[in-house]
mmCIF file of C-alpha atoms in Angstrom:
data_model
loop_
_atom_site.group_PDB
_atom_site.id
_atom_site.type_symbol
_atom_site.label_atom_id
_atom_site.label_comp_id
_atom_site.label_asym_id
_atom_site.label_seq_id
_atom_site.Cartn_x
_atom_site.Cartn_y
_atom_site.Cartn_z
ATOM 1 C CA MET L 261 82.702 26.579 81.989
ATOM 2 C CA THR L 262 85.153 26.251 78.974
ATOM 3 C CA THR L 263 82.341 27.731 76.840
ATOM 4 C CA PHE L 264 81.857 30.590 78.962
ATOM 5 C CA ILE L 265 85.599 31.645 79.528
ATOM 6 C CA GLU L 266 85.789 31.472 75.700
ATOM 7 C CA LEU L 267 82.576 33.672 75.271
ATOM 8 C CA LEU L 268 83.873 36.161 78.045
ATOM 9 C CA LEU L 269 87.415 36.433 76.660
ATOM 10 C CA GLY L 270 85.995 36.918 73.167
ATOM 11 C CA GLY L 271 83.473 39.657 74.586
ATOM 12 C CA LEU L 272 86.327 41.393 76.289
ATOM 13 C CA SER L 273 88.399 41.327 72.994
ATOM 14 C CA ILE L 274 85.562 42.775 70.791
ATOM 15 C CA GLY L 275 84.316 45.066 73.534
ATOM 16 C CA SER L 276 87.906 46.616 73.695
ATOM 17 C CA VAL L 277 87.534 47.339 69.798
ATOM 18 C CA TYR L 278 84.053 48.930 70.534
ATOM 19 C CA ALA L 279 85.805 50.902 73.407
ATOM 20 C CA LEU L 280 87.984 52.318 70.597
ATOM 21 C CA ILE L 281 85.092 53.318 68.345
ATOM 22 C CA ALA L 282 83.257 54.788 71.309
ATOM 23 C CA LEU L 283 86.345 56.881 72.393
ATOM 24 C CA GLY L 284 85.970 58.455 68.996
ATOM 25 C CA PHE L 285 82.522 59.499 69.588
ATOM 26 C CA VAL L 286 83.475 60.863 73.065
ATOM 27 C CA VAL L 287 86.485 62.664 71.779
ATOM 28 C CA ILE L 288 84.371 64.946 69.252
ATOM 29 C CA PHE L 289 81.644 65.216 71.676
ATOM 30 C CA LYS L 290 83.985 66.604 74.593
ATOM 31 C CA ALA L 291 85.647 68.953 72.035
ATOM 32 C CA THR L 292 82.610 70.293 70.017
ATOM 33 C CA GLU L 293 79.504 68.972 71.981
ATOM 34 C CA VAL L 294 78.383 67.312 68.931
ATOM 35 C CA VAL L 295 77.131 63.706 68.561
ATOM 36 C CA ASN L 296 79.039 62.452 65.376
ATOM 37 C CA PHE L 297 76.872 60.206 63.341
ATOM 38 C CA ALA L 298 79.429 60.075 60.615
ATOM 39 C CA HIS L 299 81.807 57.810 62.645
ATOM 40 C CA ALA L 300 80.815 54.799 60.829
ATOM 41 C CA SER L 301 81.729 56.111 57.438
ATOM 42 C CA LEU L 302 85.270 57.265 58.999
ATOM 43 C CA LEU L 303 85.682 53.686 60.098
ATOM 44 C CA LEU L 304 84.955 52.423 56.701
ATOM 45 C CA ALA L 305 87.119 54.819 54.899
ATOM 46 C CA GLY L 306 90.361 53.707 57.142
ATOM 47 C CA GLY L 307 89.394 49.988 56.437
ATOM 48 C CA TYR L 308 88.939 50.710 52.652
ATOM 49 C CA VAL L 309 92.474 52.455 52.258
ATOM 50 C CA THR L 310 94.179 49.634 54.249
ATOM 51 C CA ALA L 311 92.466 46.865 52.235
ATOM 52 C CA VAL L 312 93.214 48.521 48.748
ATOM 53 C CA LEU L 313 96.975 49.181 49.695
ATOM 54 C CA HIS L 314 98.032 46.210 51.462
ATOM 55 C CA ASP L 315 98.975 44.072 48.239
ATOM 56 C CA ASP L 316 101.167 46.926 47.123
ATOM 57 C CA LEU L 317 102.734 48.313 50.232
ATOM 58 C CA GLY L 318 102.530 45.430 52.757
ATOM 59 C CA PHE L 319 100.346 45.256 55.735
ATOM 60 C CA TRP L 320 101.865 47.670 58.205
ATOM 61 C CA PRO L 321 102.568 50.549 55.814
ATOM 62 C CA ALA L 322 99.174 50.231 54.420
ATOM 63 C CA LEU L 323 97.610 50.093 57.946
ATOM 64 C CA ALA L 324 99.621 53.379 58.672
ATOM 65 C CA ALA L 325 98.129 54.636 55.424
ATOM 66 C CA GLY L 326 94.635 53.541 56.353
ATOM 67 C CA ILE L 327 95.056 55.468 59.665
ATOM 68 C CA ALA L 328 96.145 58.613 58.373
ATOM 69 C CA GLY L 329 93.651 58.318 55.479
ATOM 70 C CA ALA L 330 90.981 58.240 58.131
ATOM 71 C CA ALA L 331 92.370 61.008 60.169
ATOM 72 C CA VAL L 332 92.464 63.015 56.961
ATOM 73 C CA VAL L 333 88.940 62.295 56.197
ATOM 74 C CA GLY L 334 88.036 63.475 59.548
ATOM 75 C CA SER L 335 89.853 66.602 59.558
ATOM 76 C CA ALA L 336 88.440 67.432 56.208
ATOM 77 C CA VAL L 337 84.907 66.823 57.351
ATOM 78 C CA GLU L 338 85.456 69.243 60.180
ATOM 79 C CA PHE L 339 87.464 71.896 58.013
ATOM 80 C CA LEU L 340 85.167 71.771 54.949
ATOM 81 C CA VAL L 341 81.543 71.168 56.688
ATOM 82 C CA MET L 342 81.450 71.378 60.354
ATOM 83 C CA ARG L 343 83.405 74.696 60.605
ATOM 84 C CA ARG L 344 80.815 76.362 58.461
ATOM 85 C CA TYR L 345 78.220 75.709 60.910
ATOM 86 C CA ARG L 346 79.896 76.653 63.938
ATOM 87 C CA GLY L 347 77.563 78.658 66.432
ATOM 88 C CA SER L 348 74.554 76.588 65.477
ATOM 89 C CA ASP L 349 72.546 74.553 67.606
ATOM 90 C CA HIS L 350 74.283 71.080 68.498
ATOM 91 C CA SER L 351 71.203 69.410 67.439
ATOM 92 C CA VAL L 352 71.426 70.931 63.763
ATOM 93 C CA LEU L 353 75.087 69.770 63.804
ATOM 94 C CA ALA L 354 74.438 66.294 64.642
ATOM 95 C CA ILE L 355 71.975 66.265 61.647
ATOM 96 C CA VAL L 356 74.717 67.521 59.293
ATOM 97 C CA THR L 357 76.886 64.620 60.393
ATOM 98 C CA ILE L 358 74.081 62.352 59.146
ATOM 99 C CA GLY L 359 74.215 64.046 55.865
ATOM 100 C CA VAL L 360 78.125 63.926 55.836
ATOM 101 C CA ASP L 361 77.686 59.809 56.807
ATOM 102 C CA ILE L 362 75.372 59.195 54.054
ATOM 103 C CA LEU L 363 77.518 60.769 51.431
ATOM 104 C CA LEU L 364 80.706 59.282 52.488
ATOM 105 C CA THR L 365 79.212 55.687 53.174
ATOM 106 C CA THR L 366 77.176 55.999 49.746
ATOM 107 C CA GLU L 367 80.627 56.427 47.730
ATOM 108 C CA LEU L 368 82.646 53.817 49.686
ATOM 109 C CA THR L 369 79.900 51.046 49.383
ATOM 110 C CA ARG L 370 79.835 52.097 45.553
ATOM 111 C CA ARG L 371 83.579 51.577 45.453
ATOM 112 C CA LEU L 372 83.232 48.136 47.383
ATOM 113 C CA GLY L 373 80.301 46.878 45.502
ATOM 114 C CA THR L 374 79.646 43.306 46.319
ATOM 115 C CA ASP L 375 83.396 42.602 47.205
ATOM 116 C CA VAL L 376 84.727 41.223 50.450
ATOM 117 C CA LEU L 377 88.141 42.877 50.953
ATOM 118 C CA ALA L 378 90.905 41.123 52.942
ATOM 119 C CA LEU L 379 93.213 43.655 54.968
ATOM 120 C CA GLY L 380 96.069 41.201 54.843
ATOM 121 C CA ASP L 381 96.839 40.922 58.464
ATOM 122 C CA PRO L 382 99.660 38.737 59.603
ATOM 123 C CA TRP L 383 97.596 36.814 62.333
ATOM 124 C CA GLY L 384 95.562 34.813 59.576
ATOM 125 C CA ASP L 385 93.264 32.189 61.216
ATOM 126 C CA ARG L 386 95.628 31.023 63.774
ATOM 127 C CA VAL L 387 94.188 30.351 67.217
ATOM 128 C CA LEU L 388 96.056 30.232 70.738
ATOM 129 C CA THR L 389 94.873 27.409 73.289
ATOM 130 C CA PHE L 390 95.108 27.778 77.068
ATOM 131 C CA GLY L 391 94.170 24.548 78.962
ATOM 132 C CA GLY L 392 91.414 23.717 76.670
ATOM 133 C CA VAL L 393 90.260 27.496 76.006
ATOM 134 C CA THR L 394 90.677 28.570 72.430
ATOM 135 C CA LEU L 395 91.026 32.068 71.154
ATOM 136 C CA ALA L 396 91.925 33.743 67.811
ATOM 137 C CA GLN L 397 95.410 35.474 67.615
ATOM 138 C CA THR L 398 93.316 38.325 66.037
ATOM 139 C CA ARG L 399 91.205 38.606 69.248
ATOM 140 C CA VAL L 400 94.447 38.723 71.306
ATOM 141 C CA ALA L 401 95.924 41.454 69.127
ATOM 142 C CA ALA L 402 92.609 43.311 69.148
ATOM 143 C CA PHE L 403 92.722 43.596 72.878
ATOM 144 C CA VAL L 404 96.404 44.421 73.221
ATOM 145 C CA ALA L 405 96.314 47.068 70.607
ATOM 146 C CA ALA L 406 93.111 48.672 72.144
ATOM 147 C CA ALA L 407 94.545 48.507 75.498
ATOM 148 C CA LEU L 408 97.861 50.420 74.291
ATOM 149 C CA LEU L 409 95.908 53.016 72.435
ATOM 150 C CA ILE L 410 93.343 53.796 75.048
ATOM 151 C CA THR L 411 96.372 53.968 77.671
ATOM 152 C CA ALA L 412 98.272 56.324 75.299
ATOM 153 C CA PHE L 413 95.280 58.724 74.686
ATOM 154 C CA LEU L 414 94.317 58.890 78.521
ATOM 155 C CA LEU L 415 98.180 59.725 79.252
ATOM 156 C CA ALA L 416 97.743 62.413 76.491
ATOM 157 C CA PHE L 417 94.731 63.666 77.652
ATOM 158 C CA ARG L 418 95.945 64.281 81.036
ATOM 159 C CA HIS L 419 99.513 65.177 80.664
ATOM 160 C CA THR L 420 99.907 67.393 77.391
ATOM 161 C CA SER L 421 99.011 70.627 76.362
ATOM 162 C CA TRP L 422 96.604 69.211 73.678
ATOM 163 C CA GLY L 423 94.916 67.305 76.421
ATOM 164 C CA VAL L 424 94.607 70.404 78.559
ATOM 165 C CA ALA L 425 93.385 72.424 75.634
ATOM 166 C CA MET L 426 90.743 69.584 75.078
ATOM 167 C CA ARG L 427 89.329 69.459 78.817
ATOM 168 C CA ALA L 428 89.362 73.349 78.911
ATOM 169 C CA ALA L 429 87.258 73.320 75.666
ATOM 170 C CA ALA L 430 84.933 70.803 76.933
ATOM 171 C CA GLU L 431 84.454 72.458 80.189
ATOM 172 C CA ASN L 432 83.737 75.890 78.988
ATOM 173 C CA PRO L 433 84.409 76.884 75.274
ATOM 174 C CA THR L 434 83.897 80.571 75.724
ATOM 175 C CA THR L 435 86.319 80.941 78.661
ATOM 176 C CA ALA L 436 88.829 78.764 76.915
ATOM 177 C CA ALA L 437 88.774 80.833 73.833
ATOM 178 C CA LEU L 438 89.257 84.017 76.030
ATOM 179 C CA MET L 439 92.284 82.187 77.781
ATOM 180 C CA GLY L 440 93.914 81.646 74.537
ATOM 181 C CA VAL L 441 92.723 78.112 73.589
ATOM 182 C CA ARG L 442 92.377 77.863 69.699
ATOM 183 C CA LEU L 443 88.986 75.790 69.514
ATOM 184 C CA GLY L 444 89.473 75.429 65.624
ATOM 185 C CA ARG L 445 92.626 73.421 66.230
ATOM 186 C CA VAL L 446 90.948 71.520 69.060
ATOM 187 C CA SER L 447 88.132 70.587 66.942
ATOM 188 C CA LEU L 448 90.197 69.602 63.965
ATOM 189 C CA SER L 449 92.627 67.507 66.062
ATOM 190 C CA ALA L 450 89.468 65.742 67.942
ATOM 191 C CA TRP L 451 88.227 64.783 64.399
ATOM 192 C CA ALA L 452 91.487 63.517 63.114
ATOM 193 C CA VAL L 453 92.091 61.500 66.424
ATOM 194 C CA ALA L 454 88.453 60.000 66.035
ATOM 195 C CA GLY L 455 89.070 59.004 62.618
ATOM 196 C CA ALA L 456 92.635 57.416 63.284
ATOM 197 C CA LEU L 457 91.169 55.288 66.181
ATOM 198 C CA ALA L 458 88.003 54.438 63.656
ATOM 199 C CA ALA L 459 90.709 53.129 61.435
ATOM 200 C CA VAL L 460 92.274 50.644 63.720
ATOM 201 C CA ALA L 461 88.798 49.478 65.114
ATOM 202 C CA ALA L 462 87.918 48.701 61.353
ATOM 203 C CA LEU L 463 91.045 46.537 61.184
ATOM 204 C CA PHE L 464 89.707 44.323 64.121
ATOM 205 C CA LEU L 465 86.413 44.144 62.815
ATOM 206 C CA THR L 466 87.124 42.434 59.608
ATOM 207 C CA VAL L 467 89.947 40.103 60.438
ATOM 208 C CA PHE L 468 89.383 36.383 61.338
ATOM 209 C CA PRO L 469 86.855 35.021 62.369
ATOM 210 C CA THR L 470 84.978 37.694 59.935
ATOM 211 C CA PRO L 471 85.408 37.395 56.213
ATOM 212 C CA GLY L 472 86.595 40.959 55.559
ATOM 213 C CA LEU L 473 85.642 44.584 54.696
ATOM 214 C CA GLU L 474 82.215 44.515 53.098
ATOM 215 C CA ARG L 475 79.424 47.093 52.760
ATOM 216 C CA ALA L 476 77.831 46.130 56.091
ATOM 217 C CA THR L 477 81.035 46.824 58.057
ATOM 218 C CA SER L 478 79.986 50.317 58.872
ATOM 219 C CA LEU L 479 77.050 48.948 60.811
ATOM 220 C CA ALA L 480 79.424 47.537 63.311
ATOM 221 C CA ALA L 481 80.190 51.350 64.318
ATOM 222 C CA LEU L 482 76.485 51.385 65.465
ATOM 223 C CA LYS L 483 77.001 48.756 68.028
ATOM 224 C CA ALA L 484 79.693 51.061 69.576
ATOM 225 C CA PHE L 485 76.971 53.815 69.985
ATOM 226 C CA PRO L 486 75.349 52.157 72.822
ATOM 227 C CA ALA L 487 78.792 51.790 74.556
ATOM 228 C CA ALA L 488 79.387 55.385 74.204
ATOM 229 C CA ILE L 489 75.873 56.302 75.423
ATOM 230 C CA LEU L 490 75.783 53.914 78.668
ATOM 231 C CA GLY L 491 79.256 55.003 79.488
ATOM 232 C CA GLY L 492 78.496 58.672 79.254
ATOM 233 C CA LEU L 493 79.230 60.734 76.150
ATOM 234 C CA ASP L 494 81.481 63.078 77.975
ATOM 235 C CA SER L 495 83.687 60.381 79.543
ATOM 236 C CA THR L 496 86.613 58.688 78.343
ATOM 237 C CA THR L 497 86.472 56.174 81.177
ATOM 238 C CA GLY L 498 82.882 55.637 80.239
ATOM 239 C CA ALA L 499 83.736 54.748 76.725
ATOM 240 C CA LEU L 500 86.171 51.929 77.897
ATOM 241 C CA ALA L 501 83.692 50.537 80.621
ATOM 242 C CA GLY L 502 80.750 50.945 78.012
ATOM 243 C CA GLY L 503 82.649 49.052 75.120
ATOM 244 C CA LEU L 504 83.494 46.175 77.304
ATOM 245 C CA ILE L 505 80.201 45.895 78.727
ATOM 246 C CA VAL L 506 78.651 45.879 75.302
ATOM 247 C CA GLY L 507 81.336 43.319 73.892
ATOM 248 C CA VAL L 508 80.634 40.847 76.824
ATOM 249 C CA THR L 509 76.762 41.299 76.445
ATOM 250 C CA GLU L 510 76.846 40.722 72.895
ATOM 251 C CA SER L 511 79.309 37.703 73.167
ATOM 252 C CA LEU L 512 77.197 35.999 76.012
ATOM 253 C CA ALA L 513 73.902 36.601 74.489
ATOM 254 C CA THR L 514 75.203 35.219 70.929
ATOM 255 C CA GLY L 515 76.819 32.269 72.496
ATOM 256 C CA TYR L 516 73.929 31.537 74.820
ATOM 257 C CA GLN L 517 71.184 32.175 71.903
ATOM 258 C CA SER L 518 69.889 28.597 72.146
ATOM 259 C CA ASP L 519 69.039 29.045 75.875
ATOM 260 C CA LEU L 520 67.437 32.451 75.180
ATOM 261 C CA ALA L 521 65.363 31.246 72.350
ATOM 262 C CA PHE L 522 62.078 32.374 74.462
ATOM 263 C CA LEU L 523 63.457 36.037 73.646
ATOM 264 C CA GLY L 524 63.452 35.566 70.004
ATOM 265 C CA ARG L 525 66.199 35.316 67.323
ATOM 266 C CA GLY L 526 69.131 37.843 67.113
ATOM 267 C CA ILE L 527 68.975 38.636 70.765
ATOM 268 C CA GLY L 528 73.148 39.024 70.463
ATOM 269 C CA ASP L 529 72.576 42.085 68.308
ATOM 270 C CA LEU L 530 69.482 43.417 70.540
ATOM 271 C CA ALA L 531 71.038 42.918 74.175
ATOM 272 C CA PRO L 532 73.546 45.840 73.963
ATOM 273 C CA TYR L 533 70.621 47.966 73.220
ATOM 274 C CA LEU L 534 68.620 46.688 76.097
ATOM 275 C CA VAL L 535 71.411 47.061 78.450
ATOM 276 C CA MET L 536 71.749 50.744 77.368
ATOM 277 C CA VAL L 537 68.200 51.372 77.706
ATOM 278 C CA ALA L 538 68.310 49.766 81.305
ATOM 279 C CA VAL L 539 71.272 51.885 82.314
ATOM 280 C CA LEU L 540 69.776 55.032 81.131
ATOM 281 C CA LEU L 541 66.524 54.571 82.849
ATOM 282 C CA VAL L 542 68.700 54.484 86.287
ATOM 283 C CA ARG L 543 71.356 56.827 85.173
ATOM 284 C CA PRO L 544 70.477 59.308 82.335
ATOM 285 C CA ALA L 545 73.723 60.515 81.865
ATOM 286 C CA GLY L 546 75.206 57.146 81.610
ATOM 287 C CA LEU L 547 77.598 55.342 83.791
ATOM 288 C CA PHE L 548 80.221 57.946 84.276
ATOM 289 C CA GLY L 549 78.635 60.883 82.406
ATOM 290 C CA THR L 550 78.307 64.348 83.901
ATOM 291 C CA LYS L 551 74.998 65.173 85.259
ATOM 292 C CA GLU L 552 73.317 68.510 84.099
ATOM 293 C CA PRO L 553 72.819 70.693 86.745
ATOM 294 C CA ALA L 554 68.986 71.464 87.085
ATOM 295 C CA ARG L 555 67.457 74.456 88.813
ATOM 296 C CA VAL L 556 65.009 73.636 91.366
#
């Protein structure tokens, strides 16, 4: 039972980080109806800036710089690239984000080389013990930080003029534009928010027990993709639920790998995608996604 509780708590913690990444996918999709495949490179950019600056600035200023840097990169991608394709088919825009991701990831991995960079976090390798259950302090910090950020985003989404503009743009862009909503600003802010969330997620994906920021870190963002899909790409609540489901599924499947040997090696990495496929077979729009009306 102790092992199960440890795996469950660890899964909820890493799932909350996946929820942050998935929320970035959802924010951009709600603002522009585009699936952003460049999200992994935004995550890598935020982590890289934090890792490079923490020796000179200290951890918290470096983290702030990493968050700001990823937000600027996201805004630049929207302003310099995506805005040029406004009005194009959404599938074309999604392919454009793949090209952007290749360019950014190639440059960042070239800078990283074979190095593994520490982010200088204050938690180190310390663990907490509760009645025989041990949990890394970084996991607790990840859960608390993700909960605070997601709560703040949901409140802003519902009770600020920015949130109203986002909801209006997601509901009907044409009508929103006629009502005075500036779609360009909504799209720009969505990319900036997604970049900032990705930078925070990069921090908790690269601290203990993982070794640090490396070339493969961007692949972690791909684990959040099934979270966004199974939750529903246009649902902020779905991003949270999807992230937690993916995190717990991955943690339990990895922890009980030996008992699941008949399914093959690496079932921990594969399990979230199997859950995603199972959910989509029942609910094609995801658990909380909006069903497209169909004429019958």
